[in-house]
Amino acid sequence: MNEMIKTSDTYFLGHPKGLVTLFLTEMWERMSFYGMRGLLVLFMTREITEGGMNLSAPEAMAIYGIYGASVYFLCVPGGWIADKIFGAQKTVLYGAIIITLGHYVLAIPSDKTFFLGLVLVSIGTGLLKPNISTIVGQLYKPGDLRIDSGYTIFYMSINIGSMLGFLVCGYLGEKVGWHWGFGAAGVGMTFGVLQYIFTKDSLGEAGKKPNLSVNEDRAKYVSLFKYASAIIGLILITSFLGLWSIDPELLNQLTVYLILIVAASYFIYLFTFAGLSDEEKNNIKMLLLLFFGSVLFWAGFDQGGSSLNLFAKDFTDLYVFGWEMPATFLQVANPLMVVIFAPFFAAFWITLGKRNLDPDTPQKFALGCFLMAIGFLAIIFGVEAAMQNGKAGVQFLLITYLFHTLGELCLSPVGLSATAKYSPIRYRGQMMGIWFLSSSLAAGLAGLIASRSFESGISSMPDLFYQIIIALCAVGVFLLVANRFVKATPIKEANQES
Ligand code: PHE
C-alpha cells in the first residue's frame, strides 16, 4: 500500500501546498484572536476617561472567562457542523468571515456593540479552530509519516500569529486607542480570509465534503441546525435588546457547571452505554486522567491573559530605556519561547524514546502541572514586591511565563496526539471535541480564579496562588499514582498492517 502514498507534493518545506493555506489562515486567525484577547481585560477595566468600560476587575475577569469558555465550547458544535453539514473547508471559510465581522464590530467605539463583537468572534472561532486542525491531518494519506511534522509546522503558525497580534494590536490598542487595536485584529483577519479564498483550491479534497455515512440524512441535520440557531439567536437578540441581563460572575459560574455536566455525562455514557470493550474502557480512563490534568493546567495558564495581564499593566514597571512598553508586549514571551524551545522538546522526547525512557503521557502531564506550579511561585514573589514598592520588576512575570511555557510544551502537543492515539476509532472526532471541552472548562474556571484574585486588589493574589500551587501539585501526584493503575493501549488503525 505504500506506493499509494503520494509524497510527490513537497511544495512547502517538504509538505503539501495546502499546508501554506492552512498555515497562513491559522496565523492570521491567532493574530486577531490573541491580539484582541490581550487587550480585553485592560480595555474593560480602564476608566471611561481613558476610553475604557470602567468595569470592576472581578467583573472583567468573569466576562473574559465566559468569553474563553464559549470560544472553546463552540468548537464542539463547530466540528459537528463540519462533519454533518458543510464539510470542514466551507466551515472554516464561514468561521473566518464571522470572526472578521466580529473584530470590525469591536472596532466601533461603543459599549452597546461590544458584546455583539465578542459573540461573533466566539461563534466564528468555534467554526474555524477545530476544523482547520482536522484539515491539516487530511492533507496526508494514511501512513504518511510527514503528518507529525506537519502539525509541528502548524503549531508554529499559531505562535507566530499570536506574537504578531500581541505586538501590533497591543501597541495600537494601548498606545493609540483601544478600538484601533481591535480594528487591527479585523484587518489581520481580512488578510487571512482573502488568502484562504484565493488559495483554497490547493487543499484539494481535504475536508471538502461532510463525513456522513450512507444511512445518515443530511437534511435532518440541517433542520436541527436551523432550530438550534433560531433558539440561540432569540436568546442573544432579547439580551441585546436589554430584555434580560445576568450578572457576569454568576453567568461565569453557571457556564462552568454547564460544561462540567456535559463533560461528566459524556464520560458516564462512554463507560456505561457506549458498548466499549475493556481495553477501550482502559483507554478512556487514561483520557479522563488527561482531562483532569488539562483542565487544571489551562485554568492556571489562562491567568496570563487575565489576572497576570492586569498585574502587568498596573503593578509592573514596564519602562525600558525610558519608554513605557504596552503590557501586552509581555504576552509575547509565551509564543516566542514556544517557537524557541519546541524543537528541543521534540528532540528530547525522541532521544528518551530511543532509550526506552520516554515518559507516559500522564507523567508528562504531571510534569506540566509541576512546572506551572513553579511559575506561580515566581509571581507570588512579584506580587509581594509590588505590595512593598508599588511596582514589581518584569523579571517575575518573565520567569512565570518561562515555566508556564515549559509546562505547555510537556502537555499540549502530547495531549492532542494521545487523544488521537487512544480514542476508539468511532469516537475519535467526539473525543477531539472533549479535548476542546477541557480548554473550555479551564477557561471558565480561569475566569472564576481571576475574579477572586482581584477581590480586594492584588493582596488577594498570594493566598489564592498558593491554593493553585497546592491544587497543581495534588493533581500532578494524582496523575503519577493513577498512571500506575491505568494501562492504555494505542488503538490500531483498521488499515494499519503492523
Ligand atoms: N496556544 C494554543 C492555541 O492557541 C493554546 C490552545 C491549546 C488552545 C489547546 C486550544 C486548545 O492554539
XYZ file of C-alpha atoms and ligand atoms in Angstrom:
510
model
C 0.000 0.000 0.000
C 2.996 2.246 0.396
C 3.209 3.079 -3.279
C -0.246 4.631 -2.951
C 1.104 7.280 -0.621
C 1.686 10.392 -2.653
C 4.779 12.045 -1.313
C 5.455 13.983 -4.521
C 3.640 17.040 -3.165
C 6.554 18.566 -1.300
C 5.937 22.207 -2.185
C 6.321 23.753 1.292
C 9.247 22.587 3.452
C 8.639 19.119 2.070
C 4.902 19.347 2.776
C 1.796 19.620 0.580
C 0.934 23.041 -0.849
C -2.322 23.108 1.133
C -0.305 23.466 4.327
C 0.667 27.016 3.247
C -3.007 27.969 3.037
C -3.738 26.500 6.464
C -0.563 27.964 7.964
C -1.453 31.496 6.832
C -5.129 31.222 7.763
C -4.336 29.988 11.271
C -1.574 32.580 11.626
C -3.940 35.481 10.876
C -6.731 33.943 12.934
C -4.489 33.598 16.000
C -3.043 37.084 15.332
C -6.530 38.544 15.567
C -7.646 36.221 18.405
C -4.733 36.842 20.761
C -4.254 40.480 19.681
C -7.823 41.229 20.708
C -7.802 38.958 23.770
C -4.631 40.619 25.061
C -6.478 43.942 25.167
C -9.743 42.639 26.564
C -9.356 42.919 30.352
C -7.228 46.048 30.053
C -9.898 47.789 27.978
C -12.763 46.631 30.222
C -11.093 47.811 33.426
C -9.936 51.280 32.221
C -11.949 54.300 33.263
C -14.289 55.949 30.789
C -11.883 58.913 30.567
C -9.186 56.504 29.400
C -11.542 55.155 26.743
C -12.376 52.004 28.720
C -15.579 50.483 30.116
C -14.892 51.170 33.772
C -15.825 47.654 34.915
C -14.503 46.280 38.189
C -11.602 43.816 37.845
C -13.691 40.803 39.041
C -16.450 41.638 36.526
C -13.943 41.997 33.685
C -12.259 38.700 34.626
C -15.627 36.945 34.660
C -16.515 38.268 31.188
C -13.105 37.168 29.948
C -13.756 33.719 31.458
C -17.200 33.395 29.856
C -15.747 34.512 26.515
C -12.874 31.970 26.656
C -15.202 29.185 27.768
C -17.668 29.956 24.946
C -14.965 30.031 22.283
C -13.746 26.509 23.041
C -17.207 25.182 23.937
C -18.403 26.232 20.476
C -15.606 24.161 18.920
C -17.713 21.077 19.729
C -20.765 22.072 17.632
C -18.289 23.640 15.164
C -16.771 20.206 14.500
C -20.244 18.658 14.261
C -21.436 21.240 11.711
C -18.414 20.494 9.510
C -18.877 16.718 9.831
C -22.598 16.667 9.184
C -23.452 19.708 7.103
C -20.874 21.820 5.307
C -17.565 19.911 5.331
C -14.507 21.395 7.036
C -13.330 23.598 4.150
C -16.522 25.633 3.919
C -16.997 25.731 7.696
C -13.521 27.271 8.068
C -14.441 29.921 5.483
C -17.735 30.805 7.209
C -15.953 30.921 10.551
C -13.228 33.202 9.189
C -15.774 35.647 7.756
C -17.756 35.765 11.031
C -14.549 36.351 13.034
C -13.583 39.244 10.741
C -17.004 40.838 11.179
C -16.689 40.385 14.947
C -13.406 42.268 15.096
C -14.752 45.132 12.986
C -17.773 45.358 15.282
C -15.375 45.581 18.248
C -13.586 48.408 16.436
C -16.765 50.519 16.714
C -16.222 52.707 19.791
C -19.497 51.874 21.524
C -20.237 49.726 24.575
C -23.539 48.678 23.016
C -21.899 46.716 20.209
C -19.038 45.360 22.343
C -20.795 42.136 23.366
C -22.072 41.543 19.837
C -18.439 41.662 18.654
C -17.405 39.099 21.273
C -20.299 36.804 20.369
C -19.366 36.919 16.664
C -15.695 36.175 17.356
C -16.629 33.200 19.589
C -19.035 31.720 17.043
C -16.540 32.188 14.211
C -13.665 30.665 16.190
C -15.845 27.693 17.143
C -16.414 27.077 13.427
C -12.812 27.631 12.356
C -10.437 26.305 15.019
C -11.366 22.596 15.307
C -11.884 22.195 11.576
C -8.709 23.827 10.368
C -6.869 21.477 12.741
C -8.526 18.404 11.212
C -7.881 19.529 7.617
C -4.145 19.559 8.416
C -4.334 15.822 9.127
C -6.342 15.165 5.971
C -3.699 16.672 3.700
C -1.777 13.431 4.175
C -2.758 9.927 3.169
C -2.989 7.347 5.984
C 0.503 6.178 6.841
C 2.287 9.314 5.563
C 4.945 9.911 8.176
C 5.091 13.660 7.484
C 1.876 14.216 9.422
C 3.569 14.849 12.796
C 5.972 17.412 11.401
C 3.018 18.930 9.508
C 1.317 19.518 12.854
C 4.532 20.952 14.296
C 4.731 23.496 11.471
C 1.066 24.301 12.054
C 1.763 24.843 15.786
C 4.422 27.366 14.723
C 1.831 29.320 12.736
C -0.272 29.585 15.914
C 2.595 31.088 17.836
C 3.919 33.373 15.090
C 0.381 34.691 14.688
C -0.072 35.330 18.396
C 3.265 37.166 18.639
C 2.211 39.404 15.777
C -1.154 40.039 17.427
C 0.250 40.958 20.848
C 2.737 43.341 19.216
C 0.538 45.053 16.624
C -2.856 45.105 18.352
C -1.206 45.586 21.744
C 0.745 48.636 20.597
C -2.176 50.240 18.750
C -4.708 49.405 21.474
C -2.693 50.598 24.439
C -0.816 53.476 22.827
C -3.191 54.839 20.185
C -6.712 53.789 21.171
C -8.424 50.539 22.215
C -10.609 50.363 19.154
C -7.618 50.833 16.841
C -6.211 47.654 18.377
C -9.493 45.785 17.791
C -9.636 47.193 14.252
C -6.092 45.958 13.553
C -7.263 42.455 14.532
C -10.018 42.856 11.911
C -7.524 43.937 9.242
C -5.261 40.952 10.053
C -8.204 38.558 9.798
C -9.205 40.149 6.477
C -5.787 39.145 5.088
C -6.463 35.648 6.425
C -9.873 35.396 4.729
C -8.649 36.744 1.392
C -5.697 34.419 1.165
C -7.932 31.465 2.178
C -10.405 32.270 -0.578
C -7.684 32.656 -3.212
C -5.647 29.576 -2.294
C -8.355 27.204 -1.021
C -8.083 25.040 -4.134
C -4.675 23.806 -3.012
C -6.438 21.890 -0.209
C -7.842 19.525 -2.846
C -10.251 17.013 -1.366
C -9.089 17.507 2.251
C -12.149 18.453 4.316
C -14.162 19.232 1.197
C -17.198 17.105 1.981
C -19.124 16.313 5.164
C -18.369 12.926 6.786
C -21.738 11.258 6.510
C -22.248 7.513 6.433
C -24.693 6.127 3.853
C -27.628 5.848 6.202
C -27.285 9.360 7.602
C -29.680 12.018 6.391
C -28.039 15.441 5.902
C -31.422 17.200 5.631
C -32.305 16.077 9.176
C -29.101 17.653 10.487
C -29.731 20.858 8.535
C -33.137 21.317 10.166
C -31.693 20.550 13.611
C -29.039 23.191 12.916
C -31.691 25.734 11.868
C -33.784 25.186 15.009
C -30.766 25.412 17.297
C -29.570 28.599 15.555
C -33.039 30.154 15.858
C -33.198 29.450 19.607
C -29.689 30.768 20.242
C -30.383 33.807 18.027
C -33.538 34.568 20.044
C -31.671 34.360 23.339
C -28.973 36.702 22.033
C -31.318 39.237 20.421
C -33.521 39.505 23.527
C -30.394 40.024 25.596
C -29.061 42.730 23.239
C -32.446 44.457 23.415
C -31.984 44.580 27.172
C -34.988 42.323 27.912
C -32.919 40.314 30.375
C -29.475 40.504 31.846
C -27.389 38.437 34.178
C -24.516 39.251 36.476
C -21.251 38.204 34.733
C -19.831 36.466 37.784
C -22.982 34.359 38.159
C -23.007 33.572 34.450
C -19.360 32.536 34.695
C -20.281 30.057 37.449
C -23.263 28.710 35.518
C -21.068 28.241 32.438
C -18.602 26.177 34.446
C -21.408 23.960 35.828
C -22.918 23.519 32.382
C -19.638 22.412 30.812
C -18.933 20.145 33.775
C -22.315 18.448 33.354
C -21.788 17.992 29.597
C -18.308 16.505 30.097
C -19.346 14.253 33.009
C -22.404 12.952 31.124
C -20.272 12.150 28.114
C -17.715 10.171 30.139
C -20.502 8.342 32.006
C -22.089 7.456 28.671
C -18.764 6.108 27.393
C -18.327 3.896 30.450
C -21.898 2.591 30.522
C -23.930 2.586 27.325
C -21.353 3.013 24.558
C -20.623 -0.727 24.317
C -16.858 -0.336 24.641
C -14.538 -3.291 25.198
C -12.475 -3.486 28.413
C -9.397 -2.393 26.514
C -11.213 0.637 25.132
C -12.536 1.499 28.599
C -8.987 1.464 29.947
C -8.040 3.964 27.267
C -10.954 6.196 28.184
C -9.799 6.037 31.820
C -6.457 7.388 30.711
C -8.068 10.118 28.639
C -10.154 11.032 31.695
C -6.955 11.451 33.697
C -5.589 13.695 30.961
C -8.841 15.651 31.013
C -8.317 16.473 34.720
C -4.706 17.476 34.154
C -5.571 19.573 31.133
C -8.375 21.488 32.909
C -6.230 22.486 35.838
C -3.199 23.283 33.711
C -5.051 25.579 31.271
C -7.000 27.228 34.093
C -3.635 28.305 35.503
C -2.208 29.120 32.099
C -5.179 31.334 31.190
C -4.312 33.719 34.004
C -1.760 35.065 31.500
C -4.385 36.958 29.524
C -6.466 37.997 32.528
C -5.192 38.465 36.097
C -1.488 38.450 35.169
C -2.135 40.798 32.254
C -3.808 43.300 34.591
C -0.979 42.805 37.063
C 1.442 43.669 34.244
C -0.489 46.809 33.315
C -0.996 48.260 36.777
C 1.651 46.749 39.056
C 4.687 46.064 36.883
C 7.408 48.512 35.942
C 7.123 48.463 32.148
C 9.790 51.069 31.389
C 12.610 50.041 29.050
C 15.174 52.732 28.159
C 12.755 55.394 29.352
C 9.842 54.118 27.211
C 6.807 52.503 28.810
C 6.036 49.436 26.761
C 2.467 48.181 26.388
C 1.580 45.478 28.963
C 0.536 43.182 26.093
C 4.184 43.047 24.947
C 4.916 40.765 27.924
C 2.441 38.272 26.487
C 4.846 37.772 23.576
C 7.083 35.801 25.963
C 4.931 32.671 25.719
C 4.670 32.243 21.930
C 8.278 33.361 21.441
C 9.542 30.763 23.908
C 7.325 28.094 22.321
C 8.952 28.752 18.943
C 12.432 28.657 20.508
C 12.001 25.607 22.775
C 9.579 23.380 20.829
C 12.283 21.779 18.615
C 14.406 20.964 21.705
C 11.467 19.345 23.452
C 10.614 17.253 20.401
C 14.249 16.115 20.107
C 14.400 15.421 23.857
C 11.346 13.116 23.819
C 12.768 11.301 20.775
C 16.144 10.787 22.499
C 14.420 9.471 25.615
C 12.213 7.280 23.430
C 15.267 5.687 21.788
C 16.489 4.640 25.220
C 13.019 3.472 26.201
C 12.807 6.208 28.808
C 10.066 8.263 27.177
C 7.596 9.125 29.979
C 3.938 8.029 29.659
C 1.527 10.777 28.677
C 0.070 11.195 32.221
C 3.642 11.563 33.521
C 4.272 14.356 31.033
C 1.014 15.983 32.130
C 2.137 15.740 35.758
C 5.412 17.415 34.829
C 3.406 20.154 33.080
C 1.424 20.746 36.300
C 4.588 20.916 38.445
C 6.202 23.436 36.059
C 3.050 25.531 36.136
C 3.196 25.473 39.963
C 6.783 26.806 39.899
C 5.620 29.610 37.601
C 3.002 30.628 40.172
C 5.603 30.638 42.908
C 7.603 33.205 40.903
C 4.621 35.511 40.562
C 3.883 35.347 44.294
C 7.319 36.933 44.826
C 6.405 39.524 42.193
C 3.119 40.373 43.923
C 4.920 40.736 47.239
C 7.493 43.055 45.613
C 4.671 45.143 44.140
C 2.904 45.336 47.512
C 6.099 46.707 49.049
C 7.291 49.074 46.303
C 4.151 49.832 44.306
C 5.557 48.109 41.207
C 7.340 44.824 40.527
C 10.167 44.281 38.023
C 9.295 42.495 34.751
C 11.553 39.558 35.668
C 8.830 37.982 37.854
C 6.317 37.748 35.021
C 9.014 36.612 32.588
C 10.052 33.767 34.906
C 6.395 32.833 35.382
C 5.810 32.730 31.623
C 9.002 30.718 31.118
C 7.757 27.949 33.425
C 4.230 28.116 32.043
C 5.650 27.674 28.542
C 7.853 24.730 29.551
C 4.705 23.186 31.056
C 2.744 23.844 27.870
C 5.394 22.046 25.837
C 5.126 18.958 28.077
C 1.382 18.854 27.858
C -0.171 20.452 24.811
C 1.347 18.576 21.839
C 1.168 15.169 23.542
C -2.409 15.782 24.682
C -3.607 16.104 21.108
C -1.757 13.077 19.832
C -2.810 10.959 22.840
C -6.428 11.802 22.060
C -5.884 10.644 18.505
C -3.949 7.517 19.543
C -6.110 6.217 22.381
C -9.674 7.121 21.349
C -11.791 4.275 19.995
C -11.912 4.963 16.240
C -15.660 5.555 16.067
C -15.425 8.132 18.873
C -12.324 9.920 17.665
C -13.995 13.107 16.386
C -16.021 13.459 19.566
C -13.001 12.834 21.771
C -11.244 15.708 19.959
C -14.278 17.727 20.977
C -13.692 16.609 24.578
C -10.121 17.902 24.337
C -11.506 21.323 23.385
C -14.115 20.962 26.141
C -11.286 20.655 28.658
C -9.918 24.009 27.378
C -13.410 25.440 27.662
C -13.918 24.256 31.236
C -10.429 25.527 32.032
C -11.198 28.990 30.626
C -14.409 29.192 32.680
C -12.576 28.111 35.804
C -9.789 30.576 34.990
C -12.394 33.349 34.972
C -13.561 32.355 38.468
C -9.968 32.211 39.734
C -9.031 35.537 38.123
C -12.128 37.254 39.598
C -11.121 36.100 43.055
C -7.522 37.154 42.507
C -8.598 40.815 42.386
C -11.352 40.638 45.013
C -9.540 43.066 47.288
C -6.816 44.321 44.971
C -3.608 42.374 44.476
C -3.409 41.475 48.161
C -5.879 38.660 47.301
C -3.346 37.113 44.947
C -0.719 35.381 47.133
C -3.154 33.196 49.130
C -5.118 32.280 46.056
C -1.972 31.454 44.097
C -0.723 29.249 46.965
C -4.003 27.345 46.729
C -3.478 26.947 42.977
C 0.043 25.649 43.585
C -1.291 23.078 46.054
C -4.028 22.029 43.612
C -1.498 21.700 40.762
C 0.858 19.589 42.870
C -2.028 17.429 44.113
C -3.234 16.775 40.564
C 0.370 16.118 39.455
C 0.854 13.497 42.188
C -2.571 12.016 41.466
C -1.642 11.631 37.778
C 1.613 9.904 38.671
C -0.084 7.474 41.042
C -3.106 6.802 38.843
C -0.823 6.190 35.856
C 0.419 3.031 37.592
C -3.092 1.610 37.642
C -4.306 2.552 34.189
C -2.947 0.594 31.274
C -3.833 2.152 27.968
C -3.043 0.614 24.581
C -2.778 2.642 21.385
C -5.648 1.858 19.016
C -4.569 0.352 15.721
C -5.909 1.868 12.522
C -8.195 -0.508 10.662
C -5.816 -0.290 7.704
C -2.618 -0.482 9.745
C -0.627 -3.526 8.809
C 1.952 -3.915 11.528
N -1.671 28.317 22.012
C -2.657 27.303 21.773
C -3.565 27.773 20.651
O -3.884 28.929 20.606
C -3.434 27.079 23.025
C -4.529 26.033 22.925
C -4.277 24.707 23.243
C -5.805 26.372 22.537
C -5.277 23.736 23.166
C -6.824 25.413 22.445
C -6.538 24.084 22.756
O -3.995 27.004 19.822
